[in-house]
Coordinates of C-alpha atoms and ligand atoms in Angstrom, one line a residue:
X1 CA 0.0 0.0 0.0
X2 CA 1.3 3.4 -0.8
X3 CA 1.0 5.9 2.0
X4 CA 0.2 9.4 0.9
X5 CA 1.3 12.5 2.5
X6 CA -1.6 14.8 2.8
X7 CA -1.2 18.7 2.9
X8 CA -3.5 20.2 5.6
X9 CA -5.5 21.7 2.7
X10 CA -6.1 18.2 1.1
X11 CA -8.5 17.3 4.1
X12 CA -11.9 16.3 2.0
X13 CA -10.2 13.0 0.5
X14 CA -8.5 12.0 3.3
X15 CA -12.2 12.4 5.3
X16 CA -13.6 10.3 2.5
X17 CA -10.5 7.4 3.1
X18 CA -11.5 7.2 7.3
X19 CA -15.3 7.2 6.3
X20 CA -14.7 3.9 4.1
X21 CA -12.8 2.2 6.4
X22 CA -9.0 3.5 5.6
X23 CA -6.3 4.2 8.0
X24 CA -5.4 7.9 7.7
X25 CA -2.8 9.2 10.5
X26 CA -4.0 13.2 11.7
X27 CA -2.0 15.9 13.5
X28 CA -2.5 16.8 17.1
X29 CA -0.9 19.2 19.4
X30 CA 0.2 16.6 21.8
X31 CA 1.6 13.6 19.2
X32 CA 0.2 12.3 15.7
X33 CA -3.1 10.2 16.1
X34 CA -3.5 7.0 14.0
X35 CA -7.3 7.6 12.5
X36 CA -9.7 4.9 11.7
X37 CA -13.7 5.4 11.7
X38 CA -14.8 4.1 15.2
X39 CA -18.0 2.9 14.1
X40 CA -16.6 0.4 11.6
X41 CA -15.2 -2.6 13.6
X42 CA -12.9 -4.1 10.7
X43 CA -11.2 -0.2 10.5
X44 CA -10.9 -0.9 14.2
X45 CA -9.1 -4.2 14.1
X46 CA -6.6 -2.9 11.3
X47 CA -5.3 0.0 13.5
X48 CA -4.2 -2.9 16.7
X49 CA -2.9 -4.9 13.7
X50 CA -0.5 -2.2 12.1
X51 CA 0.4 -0.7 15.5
X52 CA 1.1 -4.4 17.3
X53 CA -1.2 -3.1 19.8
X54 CA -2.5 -5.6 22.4
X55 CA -6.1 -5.9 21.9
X56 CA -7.4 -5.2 25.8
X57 CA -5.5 -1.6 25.3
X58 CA -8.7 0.4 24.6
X59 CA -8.6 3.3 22.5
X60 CA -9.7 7.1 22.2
X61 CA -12.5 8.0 20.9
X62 CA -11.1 11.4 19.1
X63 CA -14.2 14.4 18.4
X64 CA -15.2 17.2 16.5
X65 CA -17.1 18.7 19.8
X66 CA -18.6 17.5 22.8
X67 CA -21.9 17.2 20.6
X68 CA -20.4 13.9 19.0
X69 CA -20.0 12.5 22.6
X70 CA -23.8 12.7 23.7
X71 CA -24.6 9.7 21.0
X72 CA -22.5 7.4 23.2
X73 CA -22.8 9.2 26.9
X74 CA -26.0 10.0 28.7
X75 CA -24.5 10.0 32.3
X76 CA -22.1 12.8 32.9
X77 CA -19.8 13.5 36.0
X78 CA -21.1 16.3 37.1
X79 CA -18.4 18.5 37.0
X80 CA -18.2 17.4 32.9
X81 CA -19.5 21.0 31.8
X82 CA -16.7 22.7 33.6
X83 CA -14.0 20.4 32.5
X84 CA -15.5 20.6 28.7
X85 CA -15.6 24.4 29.0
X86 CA -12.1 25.0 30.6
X87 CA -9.9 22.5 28.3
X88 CA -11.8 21.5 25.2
X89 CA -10.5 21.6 22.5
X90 CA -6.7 20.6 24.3
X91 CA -4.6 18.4 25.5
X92 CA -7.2 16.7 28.5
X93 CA -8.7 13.1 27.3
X94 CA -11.9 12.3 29.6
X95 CA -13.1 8.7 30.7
X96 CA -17.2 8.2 30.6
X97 CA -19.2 5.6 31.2
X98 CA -21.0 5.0 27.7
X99 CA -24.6 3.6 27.0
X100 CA -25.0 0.3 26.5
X101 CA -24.1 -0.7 23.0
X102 CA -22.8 2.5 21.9
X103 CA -19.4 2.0 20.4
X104 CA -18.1 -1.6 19.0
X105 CA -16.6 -3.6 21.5
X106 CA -13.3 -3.5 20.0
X107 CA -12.8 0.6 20.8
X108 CA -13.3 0.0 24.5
X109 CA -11.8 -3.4 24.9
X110 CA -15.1 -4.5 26.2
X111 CA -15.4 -2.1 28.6
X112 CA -18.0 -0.2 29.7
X113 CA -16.6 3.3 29.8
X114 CA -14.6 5.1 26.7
X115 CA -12.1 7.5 26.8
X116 CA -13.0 10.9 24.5
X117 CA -11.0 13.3 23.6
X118 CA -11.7 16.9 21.1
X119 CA -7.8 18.0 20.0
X120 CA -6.7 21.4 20.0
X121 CA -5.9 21.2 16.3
X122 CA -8.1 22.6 14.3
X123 CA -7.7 21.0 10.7
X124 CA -8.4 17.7 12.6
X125 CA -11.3 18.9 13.9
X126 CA -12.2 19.7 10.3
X127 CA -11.2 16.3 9.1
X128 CA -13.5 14.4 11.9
X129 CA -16.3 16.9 10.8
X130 CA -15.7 16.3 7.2
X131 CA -15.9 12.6 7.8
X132 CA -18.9 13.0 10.2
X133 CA -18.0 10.2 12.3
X134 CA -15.8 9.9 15.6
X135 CA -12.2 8.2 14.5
X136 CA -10.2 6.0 17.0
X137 CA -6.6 7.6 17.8
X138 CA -4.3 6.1 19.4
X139 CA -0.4 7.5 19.2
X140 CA 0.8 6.9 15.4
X141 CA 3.5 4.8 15.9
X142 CA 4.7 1.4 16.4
X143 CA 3.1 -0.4 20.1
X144 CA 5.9 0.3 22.8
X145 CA 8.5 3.1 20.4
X146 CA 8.2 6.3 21.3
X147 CA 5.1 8.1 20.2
X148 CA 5.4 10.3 16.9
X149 CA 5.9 13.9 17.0
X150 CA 6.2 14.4 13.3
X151 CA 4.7 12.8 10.3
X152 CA 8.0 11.9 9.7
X153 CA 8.2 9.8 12.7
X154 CA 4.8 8.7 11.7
X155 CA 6.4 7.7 7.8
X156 CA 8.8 6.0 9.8
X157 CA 6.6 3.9 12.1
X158 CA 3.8 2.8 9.7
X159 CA 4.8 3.6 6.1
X160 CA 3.2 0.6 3.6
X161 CA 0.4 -0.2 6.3
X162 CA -1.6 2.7 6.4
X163 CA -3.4 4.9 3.4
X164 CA -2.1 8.0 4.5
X165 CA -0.7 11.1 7.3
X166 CA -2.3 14.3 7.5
X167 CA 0.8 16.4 8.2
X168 CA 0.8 19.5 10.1
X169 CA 4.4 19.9 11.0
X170 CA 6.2 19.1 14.7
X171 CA 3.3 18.7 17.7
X172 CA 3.2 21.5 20.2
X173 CA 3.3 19.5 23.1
X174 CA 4.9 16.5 22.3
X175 CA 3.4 14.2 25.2
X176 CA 0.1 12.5 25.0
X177 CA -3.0 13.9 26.8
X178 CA -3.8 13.7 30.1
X179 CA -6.0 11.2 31.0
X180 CA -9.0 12.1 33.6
X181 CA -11.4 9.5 34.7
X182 CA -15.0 11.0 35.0
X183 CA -16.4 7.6 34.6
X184 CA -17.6 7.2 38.5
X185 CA -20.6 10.9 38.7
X186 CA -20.4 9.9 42.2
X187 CA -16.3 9.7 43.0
X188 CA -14.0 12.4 42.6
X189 CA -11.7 12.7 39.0
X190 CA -8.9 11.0 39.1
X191 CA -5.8 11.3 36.6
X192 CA -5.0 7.9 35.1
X193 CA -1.8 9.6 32.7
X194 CA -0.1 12.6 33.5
X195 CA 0.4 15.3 30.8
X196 CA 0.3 19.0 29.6
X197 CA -2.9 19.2 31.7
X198 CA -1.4 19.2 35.1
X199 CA -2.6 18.0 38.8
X200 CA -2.1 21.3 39.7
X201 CA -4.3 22.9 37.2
X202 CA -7.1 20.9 37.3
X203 CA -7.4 21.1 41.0
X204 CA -7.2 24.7 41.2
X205 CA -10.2 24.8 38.1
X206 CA -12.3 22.8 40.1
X207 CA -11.2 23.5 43.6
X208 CA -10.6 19.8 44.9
X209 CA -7.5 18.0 45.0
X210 CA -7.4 15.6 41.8
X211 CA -5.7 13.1 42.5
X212 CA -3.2 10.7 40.7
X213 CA -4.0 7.1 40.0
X214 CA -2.5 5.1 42.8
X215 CA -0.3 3.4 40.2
X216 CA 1.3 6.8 39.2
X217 CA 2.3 6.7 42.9
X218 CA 2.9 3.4 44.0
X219 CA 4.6 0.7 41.5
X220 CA 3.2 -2.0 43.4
X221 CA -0.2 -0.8 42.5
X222 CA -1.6 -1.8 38.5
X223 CA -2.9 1.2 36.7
X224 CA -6.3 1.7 35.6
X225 CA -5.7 2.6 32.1
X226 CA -5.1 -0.7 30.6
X227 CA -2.5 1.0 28.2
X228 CA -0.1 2.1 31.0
X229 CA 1.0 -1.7 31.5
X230 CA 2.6 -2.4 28.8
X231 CA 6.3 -1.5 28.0
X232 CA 6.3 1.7 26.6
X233 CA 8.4 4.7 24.7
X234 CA 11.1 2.2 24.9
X235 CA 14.1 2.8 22.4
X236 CA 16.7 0.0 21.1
X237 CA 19.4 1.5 22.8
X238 CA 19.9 1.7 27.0
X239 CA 18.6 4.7 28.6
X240 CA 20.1 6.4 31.8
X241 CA 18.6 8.7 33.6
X242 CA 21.0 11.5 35.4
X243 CA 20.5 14.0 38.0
X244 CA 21.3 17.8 38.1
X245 CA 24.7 17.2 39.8
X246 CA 25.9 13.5 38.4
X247 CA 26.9 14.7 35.3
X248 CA 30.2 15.4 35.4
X249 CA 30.7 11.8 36.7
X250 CA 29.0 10.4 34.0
X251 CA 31.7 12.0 31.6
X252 CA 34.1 10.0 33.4
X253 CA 32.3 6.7 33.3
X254 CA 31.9 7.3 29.5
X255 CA 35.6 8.2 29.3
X256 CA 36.7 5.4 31.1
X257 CA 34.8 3.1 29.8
X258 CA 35.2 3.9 25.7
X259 CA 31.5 3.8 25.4
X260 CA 29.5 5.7 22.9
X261 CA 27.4 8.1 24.4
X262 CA 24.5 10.3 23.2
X263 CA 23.4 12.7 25.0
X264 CA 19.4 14.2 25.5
X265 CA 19.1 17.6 27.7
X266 CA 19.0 21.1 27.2
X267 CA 21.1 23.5 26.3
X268 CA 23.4 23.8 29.8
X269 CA 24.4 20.0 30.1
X270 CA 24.5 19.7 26.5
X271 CA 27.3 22.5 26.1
X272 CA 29.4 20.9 29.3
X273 CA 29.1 17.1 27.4
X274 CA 29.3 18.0 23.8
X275 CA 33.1 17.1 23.0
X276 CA 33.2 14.0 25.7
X277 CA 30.1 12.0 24.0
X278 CA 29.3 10.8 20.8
X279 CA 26.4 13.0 19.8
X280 CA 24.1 15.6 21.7
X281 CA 20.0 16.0 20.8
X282 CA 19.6 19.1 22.7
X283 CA 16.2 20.6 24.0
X284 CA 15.7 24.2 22.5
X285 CA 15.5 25.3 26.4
X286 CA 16.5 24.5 29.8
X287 CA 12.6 23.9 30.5
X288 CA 10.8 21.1 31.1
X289 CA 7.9 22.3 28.4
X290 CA 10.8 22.6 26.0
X291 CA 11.8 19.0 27.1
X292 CA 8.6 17.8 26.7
X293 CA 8.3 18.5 23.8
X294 CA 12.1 17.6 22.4
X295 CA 11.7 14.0 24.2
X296 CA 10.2 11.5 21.6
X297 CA 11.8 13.1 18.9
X298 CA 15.6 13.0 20.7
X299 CA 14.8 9.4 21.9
X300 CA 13.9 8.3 18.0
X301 CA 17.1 10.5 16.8
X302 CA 19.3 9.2 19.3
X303 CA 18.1 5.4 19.1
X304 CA 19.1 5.8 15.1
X305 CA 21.0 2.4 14.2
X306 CA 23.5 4.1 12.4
X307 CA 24.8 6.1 15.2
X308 CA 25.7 3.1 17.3
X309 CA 25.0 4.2 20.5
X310 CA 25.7 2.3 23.5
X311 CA 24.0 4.3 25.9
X312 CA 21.6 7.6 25.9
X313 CA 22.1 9.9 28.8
X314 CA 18.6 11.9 29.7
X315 CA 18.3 14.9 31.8
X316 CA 15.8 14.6 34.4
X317 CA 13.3 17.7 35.4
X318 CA 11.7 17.8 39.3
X319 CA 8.1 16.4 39.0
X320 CA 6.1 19.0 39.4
X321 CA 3.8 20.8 36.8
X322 CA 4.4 19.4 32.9
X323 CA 8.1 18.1 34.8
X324 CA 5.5 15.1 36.0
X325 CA 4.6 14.1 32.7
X326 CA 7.9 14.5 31.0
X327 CA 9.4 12.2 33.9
X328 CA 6.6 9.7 33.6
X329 CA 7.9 8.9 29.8
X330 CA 11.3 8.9 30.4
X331 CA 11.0 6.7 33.3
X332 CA 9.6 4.4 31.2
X333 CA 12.0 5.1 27.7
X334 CA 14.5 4.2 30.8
X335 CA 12.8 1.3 32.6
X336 CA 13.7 3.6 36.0
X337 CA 17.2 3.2 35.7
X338 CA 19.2 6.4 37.0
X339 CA 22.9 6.5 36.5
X340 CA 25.0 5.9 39.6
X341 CA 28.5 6.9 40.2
X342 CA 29.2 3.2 40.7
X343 CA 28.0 2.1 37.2
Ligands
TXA401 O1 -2.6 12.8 23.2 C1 -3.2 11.7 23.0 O2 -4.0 11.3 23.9 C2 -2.9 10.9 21.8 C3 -3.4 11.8 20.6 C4 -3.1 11.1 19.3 O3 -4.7 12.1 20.7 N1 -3.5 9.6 21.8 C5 -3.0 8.7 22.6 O4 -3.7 7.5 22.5 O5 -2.1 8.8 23.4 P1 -3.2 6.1 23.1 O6 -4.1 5.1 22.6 O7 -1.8 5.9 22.8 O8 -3.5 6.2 24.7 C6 -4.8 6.1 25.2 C7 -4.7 5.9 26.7 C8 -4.2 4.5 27.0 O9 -3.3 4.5 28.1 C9 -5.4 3.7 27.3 O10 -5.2 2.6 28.1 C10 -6.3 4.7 28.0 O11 -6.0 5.9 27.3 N2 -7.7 4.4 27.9 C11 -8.5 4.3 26.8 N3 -9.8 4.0 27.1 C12 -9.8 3.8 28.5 C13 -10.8 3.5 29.4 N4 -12.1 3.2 29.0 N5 -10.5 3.5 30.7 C14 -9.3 3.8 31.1 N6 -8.3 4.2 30.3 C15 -8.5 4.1 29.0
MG402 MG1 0.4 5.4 22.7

């Protein structure tokens, strides 16, 4: 199958693709989506097969406007209109319970909630109107790589198995939504993924402390969003994590050892390690939003085969505010390994 680049001015054949039943990746300001037409359960199925995705991983239901999510919800948290108000369209995916027999099986994994979710971008939003039905989106990429940030990535990942990418240059963001569960009218929201959307600034919106998952805080606990399970955002190549003052040690260990090195932090380590390591993707800022948004796309530079890397050294942010959900990814990308002065 050929996989066409669309321009974001190209949008009524690429609605007319998803309607039928095509695979048609879309732009976001978090990470690229992979687009099939929700209500079609074969479209469904293809998207899990091209992405390697387990099958109990259940997907989000991606929307216009909150109008599109009455057909499926009838029974709203109450604090819904608030939520919908302050962050939609953005970077905030919300968990419902659905009516009975609303959505195929194969969206929610069989569960009786869904997760929704209206993107700030607007030429998707055109695109899900055009097509007048809700798509599926899950991250564009391949099941456990890191999610896709460009269409490049995205050309990358899935080129051959998919009709086509809707390409709207580098995502905003660069980490996937936040994930709120609403499902529960009668329990407080609780966030299920971290992301741009922060604890802190949904409890100040709605004046309660929302609160994490108890997996986000305790690893002994298994997370409510089937999806966080899996291995995820996980590169070929060893990841290290290294704190604020280890880094100077880690030039050493990399010295000593004759081991090629890439480097992923902003623009003050990456000046003090540029001539000791093999190769530096450096953040545009010493921020965690601009390391948010440089991590997929310095993890998927880095973890290039022809660079050779034995290990990638990460910078790590305090996890507070976005710094929560940058460190939630790497953490992962690193399988919680932190570089020690003993390695
Ligand atoms: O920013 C994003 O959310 C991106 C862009 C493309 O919209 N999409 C994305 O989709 O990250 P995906 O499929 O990679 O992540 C969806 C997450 C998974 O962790 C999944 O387990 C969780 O949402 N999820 C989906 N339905 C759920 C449900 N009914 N209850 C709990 N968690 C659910
Ligand atoms: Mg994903």
């Amino acid at each position: 199958m050929e996989t066409k680049v669309y321009q974001t001015d190209q949008l009524q054949e690429a609605a007319q693709k998803l309607k039928e039943g095509e695979l048609i990746a879309f732009p976001t300001e978090t990470v690229y989506g992979l687009g099939a037409n929700a209500l079609l359960p074969e479209a469904v199925k293809q998207v899990f097969a091209v992405k390697g995705r387990p099958s109990d991983n259940p997907l989000i239901v991606t929307v216009a406007n909150f109008e599109m999510v009455k057909d499926y919800v009838d029974n709203f948290h109450p604090l819904t209109e608030k939520i919908v108000e302050t962050y939609w369209p953005g970077p905030l995916t919300l968990i419902f319970t659905i009516k009975k027999a609303s959505l195929p099986p194969v969206v929610t994994g069989g569960l009786s909630t869904a997760a929704f979710r209206m993107p700030a971008n607007k030429k998707t939003r055109d695109l899900i109107a055009l097509a007048k039905v809700p798509l599926v989106g899950p991250s564009a990429n391949t099941s456990g790589k890191p999610s896709p940030t460009t269409s490049e990535h995205v050309y990358h990942d899935l080129k051959g198995k998919i009709a086509g990418i809707v390409d709207d240059g580098a995502a905003q963001i660069g980490l996937e939504s936040t994930v709120l569960d609403l499902s529960d009218a009668t329990k407080d929201p609780v966030i299920l993924r971290p992301g741009a959307i922060t604890q802190e600034e949904l409890s100040k919106t709605l004046g309660i402390p929302v609160l994490l998952d108890k997996h986000l805080v305790s690893e002994s606990e298994a997370p409510k969003a089937p999806g966080m399970k899996y291995k995820h955002y996980a590169p070929d190549t060893k990841v290290l994590l290294v704190k604020d003052g280890d880094w100077q040690k880690a030039k050493e260990w990399v010295k000593d050892n004759h081991l090629r090195a890439g480097v992923l932090a902003g623009p003050k380590v990456s000046e003090e390690m540029r001539y000791d390591t093999a190769c530096v993707f450096m953040y545009s800022k010493d921020t965690a939003t601009a390391a948010a948004k440089g991590l997929f796309a310095g993890l998927r530079a880095l973890d290039d085969a022809a660079l050779d890397l034995d290990v990638i050294l990460a910078e790590v942010y305090p996890e507070n505010g976005i710094g929560a959900a940058y460190m939630n990814r790497l953490k992962k990308s690193a399988n919680q390994q932190y570089f020690t002065a003993e390695d």
